[in-house]
Amino acid sequence: MQVANASAVVVGGGSGIGRGSALGLAAAGARVAVADVDPVTAEAVCAEIAAAGGTAIWSTVDGTDRESLAALAARATGAFGGVDILSSNVGVVADVPLDRATEQEWAWFLELNVLSHVRAVDVFLPHLRAGGGPAHIVLTASMAALVVPAGVGDVHLGLYNATKHAVLGYAETLRGELAGEGIGVSVLCPGMVRSNLSATSARHRPARHGGPMEALAGAAPPGVMEPEGVGPFVVRGIEGNRLYILTHHEAVPLVQQRHTALVEDFTYFAGG
Ligand SMILES: NC(=O)c1ccc[n+]([C@@H]2O[C@H](COP(=O)([O-])OP(=O)(O)OC[C@H]3O[C@@H](n4cnc5c(N)ncnc54)[C@H](O)[C@@H]3O)[C@@H](O)[C@H]2O)c1
């Protein structure tokens, strides 16, 4: 589908990869609803788009709440006459060694990294279908859905890696189920991108999962991709209806290593 003149909703659009996606979609001519649990950042991204000559509205949304997502869908439909593109970006990270992970921590990660996408899709799918034309869903997973880094520095990423793999399986299956309707599904799998993920994960941890907590320390290493760099990949992924949106080509050897290990184990067991 063409992004120009489409209507897009970006959940988690106030910062990082969601912001980069919103800017990229707007630059390609989409009308964009920027939605975030943090209204200040959503409004700021909306203003950035307007300043660059694009069309945007902003809204507060809690991506873990179906009613809040439904209100966002109603607002975007009211403003733009429909929704053609859903970009779903909510996610969390924290340092949790697997042998110490509690059920509550698992529930937090599963809800924010997996169910946030499921809820967004459930709520927006009827709107994407209602347009009657081509539509597209972009679900942000991570490179951690394709390969398993042991950790970044000494940060334990087991909950992150496991839940990002769940997003991959969900997105791949959803793509197959919706293909006949002309609704594309892409899974965005970036490597490191400069963002506020540690801070927003800690700040917005819902009360039912323990409430706000102290953020992981540490800044992104130099040389990471800027969020603005992600937007053009998202546009190309939608327009080319690609299953995987891959922003970090340098990760190819890591993906090959994983597949080599898989084939080696097939070979091992084929040997009897
Ligand atoms: N930054 C990276 O290196 C990187 C790499 C690969 C994947 N990702 C993934 O990209 C996604 C976006 O993360 P980011 O790194 O851009 O972080 P970010 O913190 O900069 O952006 C996340 C946004 O989601 C918002 N948000 C948090 N909880 C929300 C909720 N309940 N409802 C609505 N909005 C909510 C935050 O306010 C924030 O604006 C995540 O799924 C993350 O796992 C990040």
XYZ file of C-alpha atoms and ligand atoms in Angstrom:
316
model
C 0.000 0.000 0.000
C 1.022 3.631 -0.381
C 1.766 5.604 2.768
C 1.006 8.970 1.151
C -2.510 10.117 2.106
C -3.049 7.127 4.402
C -4.170 7.604 8.007
C -1.808 6.189 10.600
C -2.022 5.675 14.343
C 1.261 5.357 16.248
C 0.871 3.911 19.741
C 3.875 4.781 21.903
C 4.633 7.568 19.434
C 5.945 10.115 21.912
C 9.518 8.862 22.066
C 12.186 6.694 20.470
C 11.182 4.259 17.751
C 7.508 5.273 17.866
C 8.504 8.910 17.421
C 10.829 7.969 14.562
C 8.024 5.978 12.943
C 5.545 8.853 13.334
C 7.984 11.342 11.798
C 8.777 8.977 8.932
C 5.142 8.229 8.158
C 4.266 11.926 8.220
C 7.239 12.804 6.004
C 5.966 10.225 3.509
C 2.581 11.972 3.409
C 0.484 10.069 5.955
C -1.813 11.819 8.413
C -0.607 10.652 11.801
C -2.271 10.266 15.192
C 0.555 10.306 17.731
C -0.565 8.543 20.894
C 1.342 7.942 24.102
C 0.774 7.383 27.795
C 2.812 10.586 28.202
C 0.736 13.432 26.714
C 3.618 15.930 26.800
C 5.737 13.859 24.432
C 2.794 12.981 22.167
C 1.957 16.659 21.782
C 5.618 17.513 21.132
C 5.912 14.947 18.319
C 2.649 16.218 16.848
C 4.106 19.745 16.877
C 7.318 18.473 15.235
C 5.271 16.960 12.413
C 3.224 20.123 11.961
C 6.393 22.264 11.933
C 7.747 20.085 9.117
C 4.556 20.672 7.109
C 2.853 17.364 7.946
C -0.585 16.566 9.324
C -0.932 15.149 12.831
C -3.100 14.987 15.900
C -2.065 13.729 19.315
C -3.796 11.781 22.004
C -3.124 10.237 25.386
C -3.494 6.464 25.378
C -2.770 3.601 27.723
C -1.734 0.748 25.453
C -2.600 -1.789 28.152
C -6.249 -0.700 28.272
C -8.708 -1.689 25.537
C -11.114 1.159 26.377
C -8.334 3.708 26.096
C -7.281 2.209 22.735
C -10.909 2.266 21.564
C -11.151 5.967 22.465
C -7.975 6.567 20.429
C -9.443 4.706 17.457
C -12.592 6.831 17.673
C -10.539 10.020 17.841
C -8.353 9.077 14.862
C -11.366 7.988 12.824
C -13.163 11.227 13.681
C -10.168 13.321 12.633
C -9.054 11.425 9.537
C -12.162 9.502 8.430
C -10.567 6.108 9.108
C -7.383 4.286 10.026
C -5.200 2.535 7.423
C -1.965 1.953 9.339
C -1.374 0.828 12.917
C 2.125 1.196 14.337
C 2.377 -0.428 17.769
C 5.501 0.334 19.778
C 4.884 -0.053 23.488
C 7.491 -2.139 25.283
C 9.620 -2.400 28.405
C 13.090 -3.450 29.448
C 14.605 -4.158 32.864
C 17.550 -6.043 34.335
C 16.114 -9.342 35.611
C 18.198 -12.530 35.835
C 15.937 -15.424 34.867
C 16.676 -17.427 38.012
C 15.296 -14.534 40.060
C 12.394 -13.451 37.818
C 9.119 -13.361 39.706
C 5.667 -14.132 38.329
C 4.900 -10.414 38.724
C 7.892 -9.469 36.568
C 6.879 -12.016 33.943
C 3.335 -10.615 33.989
C 4.660 -7.063 33.506
C 6.789 -8.046 30.521
C 4.106 -10.221 28.964
C 1.536 -7.467 29.298
C 3.670 -4.567 28.044
C 5.748 -6.401 25.405
C 3.175 -8.852 24.059
C -0.397 -8.071 25.120
C 0.009 -4.375 24.290
C 0.345 -5.442 20.618
C -2.506 -7.941 20.882
C -4.837 -5.344 22.371
C -3.906 -2.712 19.801
C -4.523 -5.172 16.967
C -7.821 -6.365 18.462
C -9.091 -2.801 18.806
C -7.809 -1.415 15.491
C -8.461 -4.386 13.207
C -12.173 -3.585 12.746
C -11.170 -0.034 11.772
C -8.519 -1.259 9.315
C -11.117 -3.609 7.805
C -13.771 -0.893 7.643
C -11.684 1.128 5.186
C -12.177 -1.606 2.614
C -8.797 -0.849 1.021
C -5.268 -1.954 1.732
C -4.129 -1.562 5.311
C -1.025 -2.372 7.319
C 0.048 -3.234 10.857
C 3.609 -2.697 12.120
C 4.450 -4.383 15.420
C 7.725 -3.367 17.029
C 9.605 -6.375 18.379
C 13.415 -6.143 18.372
C 16.560 -7.752 17.050
C 16.140 -9.686 20.322
C 13.322 -11.539 18.543
C 15.784 -12.924 15.986
C 18.906 -13.572 18.037
C 19.509 -13.822 21.765
C 22.163 -11.502 23.100
C 23.139 -12.722 26.586
C 22.844 -9.154 27.798
C 23.874 -5.637 26.973
C 26.798 -5.005 29.304
C 25.826 -6.812 32.488
C 22.072 -6.309 31.992
C 20.086 -9.560 32.023
C 17.627 -9.524 29.128
C 15.887 -12.887 29.486
C 12.372 -11.505 29.963
C 12.954 -9.091 27.087
C 14.305 -11.768 24.744
C 11.532 -14.246 25.523
C 8.699 -11.758 25.122
C 10.159 -10.296 21.902
C 10.240 -13.825 20.463
C 6.543 -14.080 21.340
C 5.849 -10.913 19.339
C 7.636 -12.454 16.344
C 5.488 -15.588 16.426
C 2.349 -13.526 16.871
C 3.205 -11.195 13.980
C 4.188 -14.000 11.598
C 0.956 -15.864 12.294
C -1.214 -12.750 12.115
C 0.305 -11.910 8.737
C -0.801 -15.274 7.372
C -4.292 -14.954 8.829
C -4.872 -11.450 7.406
C -3.154 -11.858 4.033
C -6.372 -12.733 2.227
C -7.952 -9.480 3.354
C -5.237 -7.238 1.945
C -4.034 -6.264 5.409
C -0.261 -6.496 5.656
C 1.627 -7.224 8.861
C 5.275 -6.355 9.469
C 7.412 -6.969 12.503
C 9.993 -4.270 13.134
C 13.219 -5.782 14.510
C 15.727 -3.003 15.179
C 19.076 -3.284 16.867
C 20.016 -0.509 19.247
C 18.282 2.834 18.729
C 18.729 5.905 20.933
C 15.591 6.115 23.069
C 14.226 6.511 26.575
C 13.188 2.877 27.041
C 14.826 2.305 30.435
C 13.306 5.480 31.842
C 9.813 5.045 30.367
C 9.700 1.353 31.382
C 10.400 2.312 34.986
C 8.251 5.461 35.049
C 5.125 3.899 33.545
C 5.197 0.482 35.215
C 1.541 -0.024 36.129
C 0.581 -0.245 39.801
C -0.659 -3.818 39.254
C 2.896 -4.791 38.261
C 4.584 -2.988 41.153
C 4.294 0.685 40.149
C 7.054 3.104 39.125
C 10.592 1.951 39.870
C 14.158 3.170 39.485
C 15.355 3.191 35.889
C 18.339 1.237 34.635
C 21.386 3.493 34.617
C 23.500 4.111 31.551
C 23.282 5.964 28.291
C 23.154 4.429 24.827
C 26.631 3.727 23.462
C 27.917 6.058 20.748
C 27.050 5.147 17.193
C 23.567 3.746 17.845
C 20.877 4.560 15.295
C 18.893 7.724 15.901
C 15.100 7.276 16.025
C 14.697 9.470 12.943
C 16.646 6.803 11.044
C 13.962 4.191 11.713
C 11.069 6.021 10.031
C 12.170 5.522 6.405
C 12.615 1.778 7.041
C 9.053 1.601 8.384
C 7.716 3.381 5.301
C 9.641 1.033 2.978
C 8.442 -1.969 4.963
C 4.809 -0.934 4.635
C 5.032 0.019 0.959
C 6.893 -3.195 0.104
C 4.667 -5.274 2.428
C 7.724 -6.858 3.998
C 7.261 -9.334 6.830
C 10.458 -8.246 8.615
C 11.542 -4.617 8.839
C 15.295 -4.839 9.419
C 17.201 -1.690 10.207
C 20.598 -3.015 11.336
C 22.296 -4.884 8.499
C 25.352 -5.568 10.661
C 23.284 -8.181 12.547
C 23.229 -10.569 9.558
C 26.150 -12.716 10.882
C 24.366 -13.158 14.234
C 21.217 -14.384 12.498
C 23.320 -16.702 10.335
C 25.029 -18.085 13.480
C 21.679 -18.966 14.976
C 20.521 -20.705 11.828
C 23.808 -22.552 11.520
C 23.377 -23.817 15.092
C 19.835 -24.968 14.267
C 20.961 -26.846 11.170
C 23.840 -28.409 13.134
C 21.405 -29.782 15.682
C 19.087 -31.085 12.933
C 22.130 -32.822 11.485
C 23.136 -34.191 14.895
C 19.733 -35.792 15.450
C 19.406 -36.964 11.857
C 22.529 -39.020 12.571
C 20.474 -41.245 14.916
N 15.686 1.440 21.709
C 16.137 0.275 21.229
O 17.363 0.059 21.099
C 15.142 -0.752 20.776
C 15.601 -1.763 19.930
C 14.688 -2.716 19.481
C 13.374 -2.654 19.874
N 12.958 -1.659 20.699
C 11.527 -1.625 21.045
O 10.972 -0.433 20.533
C 9.790 -0.129 21.267
C 9.825 1.346 21.634
O 10.868 1.524 22.565
P 11.905 2.728 22.524
O 13.246 2.116 22.694
O 11.655 3.617 21.404
O 11.589 3.417 23.943
P 10.938 4.834 24.336
O 10.784 4.768 25.820
O 11.758 5.942 23.805
O 9.499 4.804 23.655
C 8.440 4.040 24.197
C 7.211 4.915 24.279
O 6.112 4.114 24.740
C 5.393 4.886 25.684
N 4.621 4.017 26.562
C 5.057 3.297 27.623
N 4.032 2.652 28.186
C 2.928 2.965 27.470
C 1.564 2.609 27.564
N 1.120 1.791 28.518
N 0.699 3.117 26.655
C 1.128 3.957 25.682
N 2.411 4.354 25.543
C 3.296 3.852 26.435
C 6.443 5.670 26.411
O 5.899 6.803 27.091
C 7.383 6.059 25.278
O 6.996 7.283 24.685
C 9.767 -1.090 22.445
O 8.879 -2.144 22.155
C 11.195 -1.598 22.502
O 11.298 -2.865 23.099
C 13.813 -0.716 21.170
